[in-house]
Structure formats: C-alpha cells, structure tokens
mmCIF file of C-alpha atoms in Angstrom:
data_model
loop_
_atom_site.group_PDB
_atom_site.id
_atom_site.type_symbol
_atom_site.label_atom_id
_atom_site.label_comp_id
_atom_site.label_asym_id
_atom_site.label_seq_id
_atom_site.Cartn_x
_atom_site.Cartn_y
_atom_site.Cartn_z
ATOM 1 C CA UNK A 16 0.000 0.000 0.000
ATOM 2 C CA UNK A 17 1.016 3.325 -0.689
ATOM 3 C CA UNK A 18 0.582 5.197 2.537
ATOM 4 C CA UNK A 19 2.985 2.261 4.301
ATOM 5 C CA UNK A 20 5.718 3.269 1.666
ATOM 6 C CA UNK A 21 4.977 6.704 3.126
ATOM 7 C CA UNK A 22 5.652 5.659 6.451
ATOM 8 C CA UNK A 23 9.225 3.460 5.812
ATOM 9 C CA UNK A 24 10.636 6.628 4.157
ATOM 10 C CA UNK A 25 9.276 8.869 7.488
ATOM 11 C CA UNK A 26 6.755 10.520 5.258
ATOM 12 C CA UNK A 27 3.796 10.653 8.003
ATOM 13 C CA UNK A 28 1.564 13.643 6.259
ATOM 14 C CA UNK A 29 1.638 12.019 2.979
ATOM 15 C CA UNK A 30 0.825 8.597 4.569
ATOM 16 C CA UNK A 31 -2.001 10.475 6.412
ATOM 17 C CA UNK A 32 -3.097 12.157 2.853
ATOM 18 C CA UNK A 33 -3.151 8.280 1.127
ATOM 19 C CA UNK A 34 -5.457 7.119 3.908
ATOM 20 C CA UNK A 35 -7.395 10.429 3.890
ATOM 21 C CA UNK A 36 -7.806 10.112 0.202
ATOM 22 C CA UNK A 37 -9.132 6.616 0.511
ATOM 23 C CA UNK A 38 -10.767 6.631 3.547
ATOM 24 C CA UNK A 39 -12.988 8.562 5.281
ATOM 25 C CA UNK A 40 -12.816 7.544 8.335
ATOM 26 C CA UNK A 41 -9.007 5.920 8.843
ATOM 27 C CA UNK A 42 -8.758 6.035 12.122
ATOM 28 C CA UNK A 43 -12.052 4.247 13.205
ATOM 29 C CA UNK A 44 -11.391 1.183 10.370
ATOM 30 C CA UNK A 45 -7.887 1.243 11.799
ATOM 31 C CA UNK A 46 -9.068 0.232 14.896
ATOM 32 C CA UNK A 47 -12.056 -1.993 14.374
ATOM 33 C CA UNK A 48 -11.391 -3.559 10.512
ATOM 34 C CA UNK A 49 -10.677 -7.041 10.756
ATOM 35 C CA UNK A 50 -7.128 -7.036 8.930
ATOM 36 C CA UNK A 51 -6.082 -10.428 9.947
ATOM 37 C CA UNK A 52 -8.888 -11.837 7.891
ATOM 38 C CA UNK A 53 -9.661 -9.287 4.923
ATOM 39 C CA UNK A 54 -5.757 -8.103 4.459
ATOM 40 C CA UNK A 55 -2.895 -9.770 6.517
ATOM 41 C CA UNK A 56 -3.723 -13.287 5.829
ATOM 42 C CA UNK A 57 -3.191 -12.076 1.915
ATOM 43 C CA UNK A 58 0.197 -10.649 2.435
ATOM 44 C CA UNK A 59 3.076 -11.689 0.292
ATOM 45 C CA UNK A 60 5.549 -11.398 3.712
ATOM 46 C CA UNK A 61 3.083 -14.602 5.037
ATOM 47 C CA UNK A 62 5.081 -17.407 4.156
ATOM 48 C CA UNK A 63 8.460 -15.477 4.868
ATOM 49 C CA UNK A 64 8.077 -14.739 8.394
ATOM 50 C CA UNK A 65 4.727 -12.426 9.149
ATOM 51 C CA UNK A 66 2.110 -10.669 7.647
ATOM 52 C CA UNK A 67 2.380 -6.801 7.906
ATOM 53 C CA UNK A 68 0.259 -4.941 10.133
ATOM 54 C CA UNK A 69 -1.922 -2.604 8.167
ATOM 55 C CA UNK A 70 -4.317 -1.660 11.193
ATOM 56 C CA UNK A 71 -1.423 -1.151 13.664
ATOM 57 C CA UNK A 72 0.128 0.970 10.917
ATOM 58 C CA UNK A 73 -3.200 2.964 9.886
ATOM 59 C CA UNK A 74 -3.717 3.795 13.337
ATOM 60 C CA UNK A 75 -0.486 5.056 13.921
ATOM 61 C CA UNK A 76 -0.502 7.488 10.329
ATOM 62 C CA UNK A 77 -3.865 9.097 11.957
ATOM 63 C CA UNK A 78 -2.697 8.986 15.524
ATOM 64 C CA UNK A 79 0.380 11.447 14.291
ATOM 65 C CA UNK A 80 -2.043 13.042 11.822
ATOM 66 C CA UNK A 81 -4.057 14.203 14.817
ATOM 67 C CA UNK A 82 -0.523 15.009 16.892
ATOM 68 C CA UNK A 83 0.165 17.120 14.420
ATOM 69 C CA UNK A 84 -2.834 18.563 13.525
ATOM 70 C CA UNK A 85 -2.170 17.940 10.208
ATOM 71 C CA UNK A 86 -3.826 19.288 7.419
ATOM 72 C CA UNK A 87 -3.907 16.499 4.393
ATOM 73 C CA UNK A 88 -6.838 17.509 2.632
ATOM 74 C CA UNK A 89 -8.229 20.854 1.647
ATOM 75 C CA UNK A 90 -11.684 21.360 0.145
ATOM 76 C CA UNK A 91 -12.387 23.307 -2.718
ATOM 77 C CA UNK A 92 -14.685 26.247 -2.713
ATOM 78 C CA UNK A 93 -18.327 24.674 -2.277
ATOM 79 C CA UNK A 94 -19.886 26.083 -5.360
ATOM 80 C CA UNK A 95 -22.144 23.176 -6.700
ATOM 81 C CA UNK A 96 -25.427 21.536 -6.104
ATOM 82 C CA UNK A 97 -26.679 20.932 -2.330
ATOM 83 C CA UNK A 98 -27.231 16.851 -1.489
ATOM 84 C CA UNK A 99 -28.404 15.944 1.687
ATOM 85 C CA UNK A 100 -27.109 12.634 3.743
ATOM 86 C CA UNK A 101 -29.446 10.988 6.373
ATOM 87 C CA UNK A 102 -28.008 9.576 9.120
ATOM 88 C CA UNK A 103 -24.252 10.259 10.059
ATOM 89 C CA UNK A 104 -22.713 6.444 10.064
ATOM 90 C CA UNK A 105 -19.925 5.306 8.209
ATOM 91 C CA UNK A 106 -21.625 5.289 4.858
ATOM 92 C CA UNK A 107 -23.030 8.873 5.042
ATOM 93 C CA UNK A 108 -19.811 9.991 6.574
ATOM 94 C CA UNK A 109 -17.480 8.922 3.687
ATOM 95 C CA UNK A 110 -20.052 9.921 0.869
ATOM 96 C CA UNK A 111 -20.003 13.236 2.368
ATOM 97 C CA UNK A 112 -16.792 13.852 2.864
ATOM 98 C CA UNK A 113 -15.741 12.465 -1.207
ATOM 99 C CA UNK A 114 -18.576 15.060 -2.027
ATOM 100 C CA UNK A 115 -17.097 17.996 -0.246
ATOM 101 C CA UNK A 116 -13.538 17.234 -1.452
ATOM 102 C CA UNK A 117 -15.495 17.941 -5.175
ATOM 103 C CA UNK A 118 -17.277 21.403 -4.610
ATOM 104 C CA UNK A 119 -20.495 20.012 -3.572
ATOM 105 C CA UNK A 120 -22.575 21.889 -0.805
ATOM 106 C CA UNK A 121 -23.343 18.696 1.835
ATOM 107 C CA UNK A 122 -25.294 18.455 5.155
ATOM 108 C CA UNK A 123 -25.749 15.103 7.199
ATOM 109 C CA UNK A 124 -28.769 14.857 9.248
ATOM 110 C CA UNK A 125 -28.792 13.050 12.259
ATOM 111 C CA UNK A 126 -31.802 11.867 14.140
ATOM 112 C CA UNK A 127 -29.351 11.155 17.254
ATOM 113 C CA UNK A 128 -27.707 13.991 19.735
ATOM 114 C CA UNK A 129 -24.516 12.795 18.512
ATOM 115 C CA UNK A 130 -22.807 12.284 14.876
ATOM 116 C CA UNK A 131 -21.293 8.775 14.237
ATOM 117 C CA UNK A 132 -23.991 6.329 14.011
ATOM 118 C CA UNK A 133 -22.601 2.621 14.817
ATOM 119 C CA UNK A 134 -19.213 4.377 15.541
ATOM 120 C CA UNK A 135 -20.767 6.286 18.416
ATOM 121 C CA UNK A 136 -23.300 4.365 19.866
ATOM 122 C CA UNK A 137 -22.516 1.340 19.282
ATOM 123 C CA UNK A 138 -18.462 -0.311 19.521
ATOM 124 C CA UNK A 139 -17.152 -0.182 23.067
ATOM 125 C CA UNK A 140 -14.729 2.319 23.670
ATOM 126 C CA UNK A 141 -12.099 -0.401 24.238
ATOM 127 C CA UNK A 142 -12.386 -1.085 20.814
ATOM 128 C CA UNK A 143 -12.976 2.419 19.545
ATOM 129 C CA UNK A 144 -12.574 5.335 21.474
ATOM 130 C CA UNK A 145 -14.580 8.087 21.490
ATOM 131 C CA UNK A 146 -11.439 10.456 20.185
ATOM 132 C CA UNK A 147 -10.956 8.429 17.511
ATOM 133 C CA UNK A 148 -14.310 8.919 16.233
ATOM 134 C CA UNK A 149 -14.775 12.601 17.287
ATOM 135 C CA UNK A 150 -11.476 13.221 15.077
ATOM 136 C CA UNK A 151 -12.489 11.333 12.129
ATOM 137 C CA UNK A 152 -15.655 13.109 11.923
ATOM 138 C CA UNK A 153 -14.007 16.522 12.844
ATOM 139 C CA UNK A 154 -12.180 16.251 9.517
ATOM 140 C CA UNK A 155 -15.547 15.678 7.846
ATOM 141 C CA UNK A 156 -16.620 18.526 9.017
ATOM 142 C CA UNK A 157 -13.145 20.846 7.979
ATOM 143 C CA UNK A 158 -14.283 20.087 4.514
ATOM 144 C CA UNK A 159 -17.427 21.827 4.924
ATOM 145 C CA UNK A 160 -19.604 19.182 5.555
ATOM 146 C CA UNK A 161 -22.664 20.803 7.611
ATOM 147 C CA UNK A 162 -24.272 18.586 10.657
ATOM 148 C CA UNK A 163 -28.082 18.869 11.602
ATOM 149 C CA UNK A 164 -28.591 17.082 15.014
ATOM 150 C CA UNK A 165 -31.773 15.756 16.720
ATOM 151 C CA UNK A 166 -33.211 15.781 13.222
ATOM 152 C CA UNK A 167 -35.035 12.744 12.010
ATOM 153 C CA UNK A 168 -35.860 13.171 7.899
ATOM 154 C CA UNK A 169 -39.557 11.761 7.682
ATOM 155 C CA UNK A 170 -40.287 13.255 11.191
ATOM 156 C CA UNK A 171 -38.918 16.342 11.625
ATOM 157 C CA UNK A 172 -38.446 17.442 7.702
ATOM 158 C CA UNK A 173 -39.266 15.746 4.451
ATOM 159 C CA UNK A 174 -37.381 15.037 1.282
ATOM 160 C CA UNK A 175 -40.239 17.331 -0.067
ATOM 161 C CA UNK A 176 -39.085 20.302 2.145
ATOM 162 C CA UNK A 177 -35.340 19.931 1.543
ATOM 163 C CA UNK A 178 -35.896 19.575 -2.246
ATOM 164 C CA UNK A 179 -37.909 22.944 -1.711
ATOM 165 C CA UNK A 180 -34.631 24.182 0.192
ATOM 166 C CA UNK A 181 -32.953 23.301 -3.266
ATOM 167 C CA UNK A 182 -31.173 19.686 -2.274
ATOM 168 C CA UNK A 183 -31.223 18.123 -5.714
ATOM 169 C CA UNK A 184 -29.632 14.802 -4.526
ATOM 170 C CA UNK A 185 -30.567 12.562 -1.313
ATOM 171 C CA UNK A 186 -27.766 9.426 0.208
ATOM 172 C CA UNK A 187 -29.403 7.253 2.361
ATOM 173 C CA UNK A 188 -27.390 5.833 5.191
ATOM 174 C CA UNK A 189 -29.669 5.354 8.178
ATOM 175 C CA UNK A 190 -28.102 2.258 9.263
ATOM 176 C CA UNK A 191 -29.719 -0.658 11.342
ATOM 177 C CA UNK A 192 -31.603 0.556 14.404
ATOM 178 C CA UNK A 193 -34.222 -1.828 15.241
ATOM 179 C CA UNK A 194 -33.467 -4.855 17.146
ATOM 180 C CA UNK A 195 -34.331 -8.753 15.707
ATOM 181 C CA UNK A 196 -37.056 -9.766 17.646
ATOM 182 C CA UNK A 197 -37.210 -13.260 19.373
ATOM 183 C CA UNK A 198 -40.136 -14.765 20.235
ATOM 184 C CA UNK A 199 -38.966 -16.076 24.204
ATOM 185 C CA UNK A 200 -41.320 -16.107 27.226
ATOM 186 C CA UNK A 201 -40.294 -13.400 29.672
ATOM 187 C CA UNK A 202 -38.986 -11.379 27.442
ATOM 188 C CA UNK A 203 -41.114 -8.556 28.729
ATOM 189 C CA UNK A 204 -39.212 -8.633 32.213
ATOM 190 C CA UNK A 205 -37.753 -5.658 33.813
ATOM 191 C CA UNK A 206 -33.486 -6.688 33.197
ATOM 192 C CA UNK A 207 -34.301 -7.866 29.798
ATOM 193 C CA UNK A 208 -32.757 -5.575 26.981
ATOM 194 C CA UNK A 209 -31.300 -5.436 23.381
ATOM 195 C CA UNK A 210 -27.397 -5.163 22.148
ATOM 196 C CA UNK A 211 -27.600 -2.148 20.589
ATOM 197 C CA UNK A 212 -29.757 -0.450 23.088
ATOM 198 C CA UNK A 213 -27.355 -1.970 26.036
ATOM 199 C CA UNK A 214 -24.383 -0.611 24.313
ATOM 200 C CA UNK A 215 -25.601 3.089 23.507
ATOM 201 C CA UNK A 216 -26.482 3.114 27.404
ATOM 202 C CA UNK A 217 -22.856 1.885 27.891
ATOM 203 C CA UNK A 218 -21.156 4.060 25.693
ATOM 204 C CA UNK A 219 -23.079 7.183 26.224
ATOM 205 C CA UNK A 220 -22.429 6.715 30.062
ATOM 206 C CA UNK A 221 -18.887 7.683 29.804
ATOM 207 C CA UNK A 222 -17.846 4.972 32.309
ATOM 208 C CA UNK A 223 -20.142 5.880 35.189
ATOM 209 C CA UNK A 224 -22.405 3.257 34.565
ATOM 210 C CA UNK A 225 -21.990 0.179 36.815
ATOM 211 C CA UNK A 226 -23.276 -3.447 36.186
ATOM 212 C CA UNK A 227 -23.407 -5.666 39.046
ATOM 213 C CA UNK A 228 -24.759 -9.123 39.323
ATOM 214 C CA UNK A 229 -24.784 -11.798 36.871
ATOM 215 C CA UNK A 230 -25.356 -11.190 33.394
ATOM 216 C CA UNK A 231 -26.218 -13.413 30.541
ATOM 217 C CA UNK A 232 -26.251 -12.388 26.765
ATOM 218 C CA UNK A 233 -27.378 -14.334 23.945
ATOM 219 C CA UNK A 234 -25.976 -14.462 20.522
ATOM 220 C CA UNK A 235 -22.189 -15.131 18.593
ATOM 221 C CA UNK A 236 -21.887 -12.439 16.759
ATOM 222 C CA UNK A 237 -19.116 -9.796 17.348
ATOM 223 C CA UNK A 238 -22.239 -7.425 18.950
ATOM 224 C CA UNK A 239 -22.301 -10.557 21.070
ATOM 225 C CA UNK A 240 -19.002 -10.541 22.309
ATOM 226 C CA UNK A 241 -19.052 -6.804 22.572
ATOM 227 C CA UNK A 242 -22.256 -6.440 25.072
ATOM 228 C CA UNK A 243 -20.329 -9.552 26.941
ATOM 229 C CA UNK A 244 -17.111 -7.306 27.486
ATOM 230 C CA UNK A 245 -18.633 -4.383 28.045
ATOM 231 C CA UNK A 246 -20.286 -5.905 31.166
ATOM 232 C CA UNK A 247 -17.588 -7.635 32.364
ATOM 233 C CA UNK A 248 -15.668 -4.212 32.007
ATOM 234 C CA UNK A 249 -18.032 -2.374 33.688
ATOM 235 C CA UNK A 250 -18.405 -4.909 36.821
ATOM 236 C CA UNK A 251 -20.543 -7.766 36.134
ATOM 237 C CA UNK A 252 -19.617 -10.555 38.441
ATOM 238 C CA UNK A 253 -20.197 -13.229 36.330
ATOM 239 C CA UNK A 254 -20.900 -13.061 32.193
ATOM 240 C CA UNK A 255 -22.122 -15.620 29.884
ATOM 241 C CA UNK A 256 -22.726 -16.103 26.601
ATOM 242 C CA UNK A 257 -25.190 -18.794 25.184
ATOM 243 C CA UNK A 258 -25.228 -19.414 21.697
ATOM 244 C CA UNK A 259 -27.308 -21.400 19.707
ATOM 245 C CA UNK A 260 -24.749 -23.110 17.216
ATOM 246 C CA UNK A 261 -21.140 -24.041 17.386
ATOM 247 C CA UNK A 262 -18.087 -21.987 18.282
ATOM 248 C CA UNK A 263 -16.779 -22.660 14.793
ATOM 249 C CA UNK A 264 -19.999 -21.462 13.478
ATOM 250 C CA UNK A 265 -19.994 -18.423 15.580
ATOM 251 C CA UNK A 266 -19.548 -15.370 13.631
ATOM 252 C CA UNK A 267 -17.950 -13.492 15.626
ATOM 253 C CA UNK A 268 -14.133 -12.871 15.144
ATOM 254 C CA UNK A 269 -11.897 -15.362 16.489
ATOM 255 C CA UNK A 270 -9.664 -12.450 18.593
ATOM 256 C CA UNK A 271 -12.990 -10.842 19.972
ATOM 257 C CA UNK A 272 -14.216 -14.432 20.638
ATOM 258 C CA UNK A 273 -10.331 -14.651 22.718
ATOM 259 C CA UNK A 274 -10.828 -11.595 24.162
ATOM 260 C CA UNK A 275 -13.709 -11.821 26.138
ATOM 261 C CA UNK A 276 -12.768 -15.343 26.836
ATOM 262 C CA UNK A 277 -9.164 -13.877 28.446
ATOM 263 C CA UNK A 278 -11.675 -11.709 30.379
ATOM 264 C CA UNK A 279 -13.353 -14.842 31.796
ATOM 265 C CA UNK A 280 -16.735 -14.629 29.874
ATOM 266 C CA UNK A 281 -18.357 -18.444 29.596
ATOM 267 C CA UNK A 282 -19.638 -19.968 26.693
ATOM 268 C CA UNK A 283 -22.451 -22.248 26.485
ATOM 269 C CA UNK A 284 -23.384 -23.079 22.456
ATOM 270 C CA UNK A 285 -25.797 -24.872 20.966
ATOM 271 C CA UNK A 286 -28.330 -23.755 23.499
ATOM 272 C CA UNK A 287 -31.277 -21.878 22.134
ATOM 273 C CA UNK A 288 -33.153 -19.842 25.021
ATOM 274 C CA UNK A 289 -36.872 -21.359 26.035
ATOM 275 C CA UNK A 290 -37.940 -18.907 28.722
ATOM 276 C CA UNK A 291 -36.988 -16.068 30.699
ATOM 277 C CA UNK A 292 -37.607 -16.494 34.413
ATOM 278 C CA UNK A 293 -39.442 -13.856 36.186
ATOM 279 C CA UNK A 294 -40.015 -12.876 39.746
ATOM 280 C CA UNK A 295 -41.867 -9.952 40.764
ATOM 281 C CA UNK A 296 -42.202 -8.935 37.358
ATOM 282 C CA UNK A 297 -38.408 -8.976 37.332
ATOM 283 C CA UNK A 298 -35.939 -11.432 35.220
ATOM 284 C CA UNK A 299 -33.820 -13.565 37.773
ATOM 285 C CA UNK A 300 -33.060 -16.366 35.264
ATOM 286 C CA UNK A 301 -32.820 -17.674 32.046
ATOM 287 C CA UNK A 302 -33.971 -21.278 30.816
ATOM 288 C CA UNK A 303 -32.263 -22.713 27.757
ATOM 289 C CA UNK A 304 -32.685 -26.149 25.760
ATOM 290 C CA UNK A 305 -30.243 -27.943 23.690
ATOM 291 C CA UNK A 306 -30.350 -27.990 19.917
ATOM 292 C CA UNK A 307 -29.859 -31.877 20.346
ATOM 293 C CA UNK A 308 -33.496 -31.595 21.522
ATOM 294 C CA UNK A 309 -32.275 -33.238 25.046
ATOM 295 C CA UNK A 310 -29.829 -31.213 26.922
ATOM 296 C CA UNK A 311 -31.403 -28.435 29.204
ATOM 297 C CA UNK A 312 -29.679 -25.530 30.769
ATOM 298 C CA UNK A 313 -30.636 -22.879 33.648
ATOM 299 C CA UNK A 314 -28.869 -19.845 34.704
ATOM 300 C CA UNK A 315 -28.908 -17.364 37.273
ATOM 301 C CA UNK A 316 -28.986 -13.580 35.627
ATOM 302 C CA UNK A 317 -29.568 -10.188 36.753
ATOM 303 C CA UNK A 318 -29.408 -9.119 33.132
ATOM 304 C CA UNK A 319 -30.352 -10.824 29.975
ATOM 305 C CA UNK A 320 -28.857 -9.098 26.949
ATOM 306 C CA UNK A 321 -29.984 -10.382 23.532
ATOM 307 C CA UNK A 322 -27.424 -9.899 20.957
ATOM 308 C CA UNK A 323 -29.371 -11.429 17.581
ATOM 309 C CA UNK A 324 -28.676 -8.672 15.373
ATOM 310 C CA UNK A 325 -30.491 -5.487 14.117
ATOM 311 C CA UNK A 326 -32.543 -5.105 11.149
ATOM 312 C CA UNK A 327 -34.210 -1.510 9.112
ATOM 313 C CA UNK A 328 -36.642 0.486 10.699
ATOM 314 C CA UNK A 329 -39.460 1.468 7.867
ATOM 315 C CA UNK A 330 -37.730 2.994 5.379
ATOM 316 C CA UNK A 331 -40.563 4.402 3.477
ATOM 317 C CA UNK A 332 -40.975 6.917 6.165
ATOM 318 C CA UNK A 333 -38.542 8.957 4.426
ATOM 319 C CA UNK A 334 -38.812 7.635 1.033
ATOM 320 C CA UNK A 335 -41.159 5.441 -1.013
ATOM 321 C CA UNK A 336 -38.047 3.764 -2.096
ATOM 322 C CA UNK A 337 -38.323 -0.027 -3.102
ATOM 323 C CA UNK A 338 -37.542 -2.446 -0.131
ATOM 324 C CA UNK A 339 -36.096 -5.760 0.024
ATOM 325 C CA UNK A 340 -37.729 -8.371 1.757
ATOM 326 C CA UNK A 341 -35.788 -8.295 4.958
ATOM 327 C CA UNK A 342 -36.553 -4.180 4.891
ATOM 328 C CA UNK A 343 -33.289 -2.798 3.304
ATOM 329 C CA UNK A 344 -33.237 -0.647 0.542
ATOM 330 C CA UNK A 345 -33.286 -2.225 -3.066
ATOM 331 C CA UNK A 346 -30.512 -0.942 -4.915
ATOM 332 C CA UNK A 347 -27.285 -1.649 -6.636
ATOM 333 C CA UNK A 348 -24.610 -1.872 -3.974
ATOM 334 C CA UNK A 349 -21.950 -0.274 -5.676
ATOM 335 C CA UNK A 350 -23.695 2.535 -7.513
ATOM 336 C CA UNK A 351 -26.760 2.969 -5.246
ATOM 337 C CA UNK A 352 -29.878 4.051 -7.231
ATOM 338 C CA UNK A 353 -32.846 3.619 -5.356
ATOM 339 C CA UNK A 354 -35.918 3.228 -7.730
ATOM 340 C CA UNK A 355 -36.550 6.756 -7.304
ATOM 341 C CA UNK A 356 -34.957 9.130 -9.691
ATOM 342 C CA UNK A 357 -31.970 11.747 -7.372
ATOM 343 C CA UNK A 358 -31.965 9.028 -4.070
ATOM 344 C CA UNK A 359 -29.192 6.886 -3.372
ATOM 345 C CA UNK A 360 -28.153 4.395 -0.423
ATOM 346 C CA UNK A 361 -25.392 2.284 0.913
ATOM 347 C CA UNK A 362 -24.308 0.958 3.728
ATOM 348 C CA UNK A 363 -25.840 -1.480 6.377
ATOM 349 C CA UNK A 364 -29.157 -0.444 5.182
ATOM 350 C CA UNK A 365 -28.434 -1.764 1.649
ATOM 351 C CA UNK A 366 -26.162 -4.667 2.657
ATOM 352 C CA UNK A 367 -28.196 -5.874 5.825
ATOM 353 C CA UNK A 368 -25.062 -5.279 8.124
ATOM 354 C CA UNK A 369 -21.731 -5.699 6.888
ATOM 355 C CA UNK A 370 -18.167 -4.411 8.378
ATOM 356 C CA UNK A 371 -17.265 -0.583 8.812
ATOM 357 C CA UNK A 372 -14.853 -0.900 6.008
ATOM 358 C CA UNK A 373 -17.506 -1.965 3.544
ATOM 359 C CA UNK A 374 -19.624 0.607 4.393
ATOM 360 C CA UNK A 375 -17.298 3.343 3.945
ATOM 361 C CA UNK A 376 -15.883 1.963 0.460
ATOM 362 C CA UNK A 377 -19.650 1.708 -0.758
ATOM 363 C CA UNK A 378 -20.153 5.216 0.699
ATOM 364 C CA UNK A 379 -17.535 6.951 -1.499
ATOM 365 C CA UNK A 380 -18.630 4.390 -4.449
ATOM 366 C CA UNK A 381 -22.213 6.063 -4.411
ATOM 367 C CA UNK A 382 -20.545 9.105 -3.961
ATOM 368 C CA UNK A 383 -19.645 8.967 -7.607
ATOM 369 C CA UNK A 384 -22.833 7.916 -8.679
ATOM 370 C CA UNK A 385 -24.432 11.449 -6.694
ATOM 371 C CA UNK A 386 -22.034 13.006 -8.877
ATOM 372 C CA UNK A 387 -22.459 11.563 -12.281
ATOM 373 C CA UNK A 388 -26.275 11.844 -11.517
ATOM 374 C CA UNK A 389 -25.821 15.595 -10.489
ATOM 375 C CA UNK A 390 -23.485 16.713 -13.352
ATOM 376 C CA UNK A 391 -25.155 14.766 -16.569
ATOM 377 C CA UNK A 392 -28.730 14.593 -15.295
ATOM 378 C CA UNK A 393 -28.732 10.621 -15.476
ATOM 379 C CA UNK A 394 -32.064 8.658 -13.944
ATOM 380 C CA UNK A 395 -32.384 5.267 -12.629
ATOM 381 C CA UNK A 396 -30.056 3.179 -14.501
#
C-alpha cells in the first residue's frame, strides 16, 4: 500500500493524505477492521516470516495526523449543487466527505444527539474510542460538511421540504436501528434488553455506569461478544454467553471471541433460550434447551442481553423507495440508485449489516454515482 511506503521513508503527512484520500474515516477502520482476515492473511511477507500490520500501521498514520494537527486535505470552494445525507454512520460519513472534497454543498442529518452512528453508539470504547471517532468526523466537518442534530428526515423534515430548500440529490445511510425480535417467554421482564440499546447506554455513560450481578447475553456475533465485554468491564460478576450453534460457526471474530474469553466470559453453544424467568415482574433467570433436543440448561442472571442482530426500521418513512424483503433498501450496492430518480443508499441499510470498512468503500462508491447523476442529469439506470 502506498501510505505504508509513506511511512518506511518517514513521510507521516503524505501517509495520512493516502489514507485520507481513501478513507474517510481511517482512524475508526484502523481500529475496528478485521485485517487479519480481509488483508494480513493475503500478504506476500506470510510465508516469509509475518504478515504486515496494516491496522497497527493505519492507526499510527492518523494517531500522528491528529498530533500534528495535520492538514492532508483541503476542500475546494463549495460552489455546486446541495445533497443531503441521512443519518451520520460510516456510509453517510465517507459519501459526504468524497462530495465535499469535489465542490459540492453537503449536510448530514442526524436523528441522534450525537454524529457517528454505529461508531458512536454502538463499539465499546475499548475497541474504539470516542477520540478516535470525534477526530475522524471533525475532519468531515473541515471540509465543509454541515451537521443537523436531533433531526429525524420523515419526522422532523421531508425530502419534499429539503428539495424545496434546493437539495437536488438525497444518500441514504440510516443504518440498522431496530433490534431482531425473538419470540422467548419473559422477554417482557424488567433486566431484559437489546445489544444495541445496552451498548448506547454503555457508551453514552462515559464509564459511570456500573453493572453488578450476573449477566447473561445471547448471541455469537461480534455485537455478542461486545455487550459480553462491556459488562464484564463495567463490573458484572459473572458473564455468559449462550449461543445457539457451534463456536466454529460463531460469527464473531476469532480475537474478539479470545478476548472476552481472556476476560473470563463463559460460553455455552448450541443452546437456544426457552424462557426467561421472572419474579416480581423482574428477570432472575434464564432457561435454555439444547439444539440436540435433550440437553437443558438454567442460569442465574440479573441481566439478559440479547445480541441477535439489528434489522431496518421502515424505510418508506422517508422515502417510497423499493424495499427488500428483509426491509433494506433495493438498490445496486456499488452505484446505489434507489428506484426513485436523485436518491441513493449504501451501507448497512443496503447490505443488511456488513463491516465498517464496507460501508465506507460503498459510501464513497455512491458518492460517484451522486455526482455523475448531479453533473449529466442521469435517472435510474
């Protein structure tokens, strides 16, 4: 890679530029991109001795970047049409910024009190913290890139009203903010909650939150492993994890699935949860069976935390933009057209829930779809 040529001959602001260039937001995917799978294991220095460290190294280029306070990129003069992102996760965050770094006049609108989407609300700080994130977006926003918080589009403002404001092109990159429903008795119980709504508590509470007790979450994804760490950091006497499949079919990455062992989180798998157990309208308990259709197993729990992934929220409330079945937005995943002429999406609301890296590369993709579509005119293609 170019940028880690920058950094062997000591050239840190040009290595910070190549990343820049590339990548939106460098710093976050430096710290939560899964290079050992999607990079390292691909590396020609493998079979010599080891792969090299592309995350370690990204992280450092921005970490001296921010040192610095370097400036790598400079926007021109914003003198062309006005597009409008919803929702300020990876996806908006990198279309925006490749927009701005052309001349074009972009605001992000945020339904949240805080910019970042996924990045904010929900990663534990272990894994990404908050600096990181606020300086990633911070150079969003030296490029121009306007922010409008606490502003839900379909709620608070239409796509009407901001193509009356003169927006002539909308990105749609709300993200996943519903939890998957399970159908489990007791799941009504006072201690029972969901991943992402357990981790936006967590984050938000800027360590003064304590969890105490025993705490149990189900799932084996990395959101999974991340609510199981975050309690265990946080206090939890005791954390498990029950799973409904095997460890090998977990998944979650193998170094989160380490870490939160190495924190001394159990795992019970292929146990899929039969009831919650309640007590004064309060969950004490959770009752599992095995997949075998024999084994049975019953745990003590303060907290229940499920962890079975997030789907779309009704996207038609802000569009009446075709759907997929599973409620994400039908579209081409590299150059986004929705089935209505000037709005565009990418990101977990196009790909169901994918990695941060993928969201940002298919943010800047669309990015050059807004701009062919602004500059020749083009429809639906």
């Amino acid at each position: 890679a170019d940028f880690i040529r920058s950094i062997r001959f000591r050239n840190i602001k040009g290595a910070a530029a190549t990343i820049r260039e590339a990548n939106a937001l460098g710093g976050c995917t430096g710290k939560t991109c899964p290079y050992d799978r999607m990079c390292e294991e691909a590396c020609s220095r493998t079979g010599i001795d080891k792969p090299i460290q592309i995350g370690r190294l990204q992280s450092f280029a921005v970490a001296m970047e921010k040192e610095y306070d370097m400036k790598v990129l400079e926007a021109p003069k914003a003198d062309k049409e006005k597009v409008a992102c919803i929702g300020s996760g990876p996806a908006s965050l990198s279309c925006a910024q490749r927009l701005a770094r052309e001349g074009y006049k972009v605001t992000i609108f945020e339904k949240f009190e805080k910019p970042g989407g996924v990045l904010t609300y929900g990663i534990i700080p272990s894994r990404l913290p908050q600096d990181v994130v606020d300086f990633d977006i911070q150079k969003v926003k030296d490029l121009g890139v306007e922010f409008v918080m606490n502003t839900e589009v379909g709620r608070d403002v239409t796509i009407q009203q901001l193509k009356d404001q003169g927006y002539k092109a909308f990105f749609i990159g709300a993200g996943l903010w519903k939890s998957k429903d399970l159908e489990v008795k007791g799941k009504e119980l006072n201690g029972v909650t969901y991943a992402i709504d357990f981790l936006k508590k967590a984050r938000t509470s800027k360590g003064e939150i304590k969890i105490e007790g025993e705490v149990i979450v189900i799932g084996g994804g990395d959101v999974a492993m991340d609510c199981a760490a975050t309690a265990k950091l946080l206090g939890a006497e005791r954390v498990t994890i029950v799973y409904r499949r095997t460890i090998e079919e977990a998944p979650a990455d193998i170094a989160e699935l380490e870490y939160v062992q190495a924190l001394g989180v159990s795992i019970f798998t292929k146990f899929k949860p039969k009831e919650i157990i309640g007590e004064n309208g309060k969950a004490i308990g959770l009752l599992a069976e095995g997949t075998d259709g024999f084994s049975q197993l019953q745990l003590k729990a303060d907290q229940i935390v499920f962890a079975i992934g997030q789907e779309a929220e009704d996207m038609k409330k802000i569009a009446p933009v075709e759907l997929n079945e599973n409620g994400t937005v039908a579209c081409d995943l590299l150059k986004g057209f929705t089935n209505i002429d000037g709005i565009f999406a990418a990101g977990d609301i196009v790909n169901g829930g994918k990695t941060i890296n993928e969201a940002v590369a298919a943010g800047k993709s669309v990015a050059e779809s807004i701009m062919k579509y602004l500059s020749k005119k083009e429809g639906v293609n």
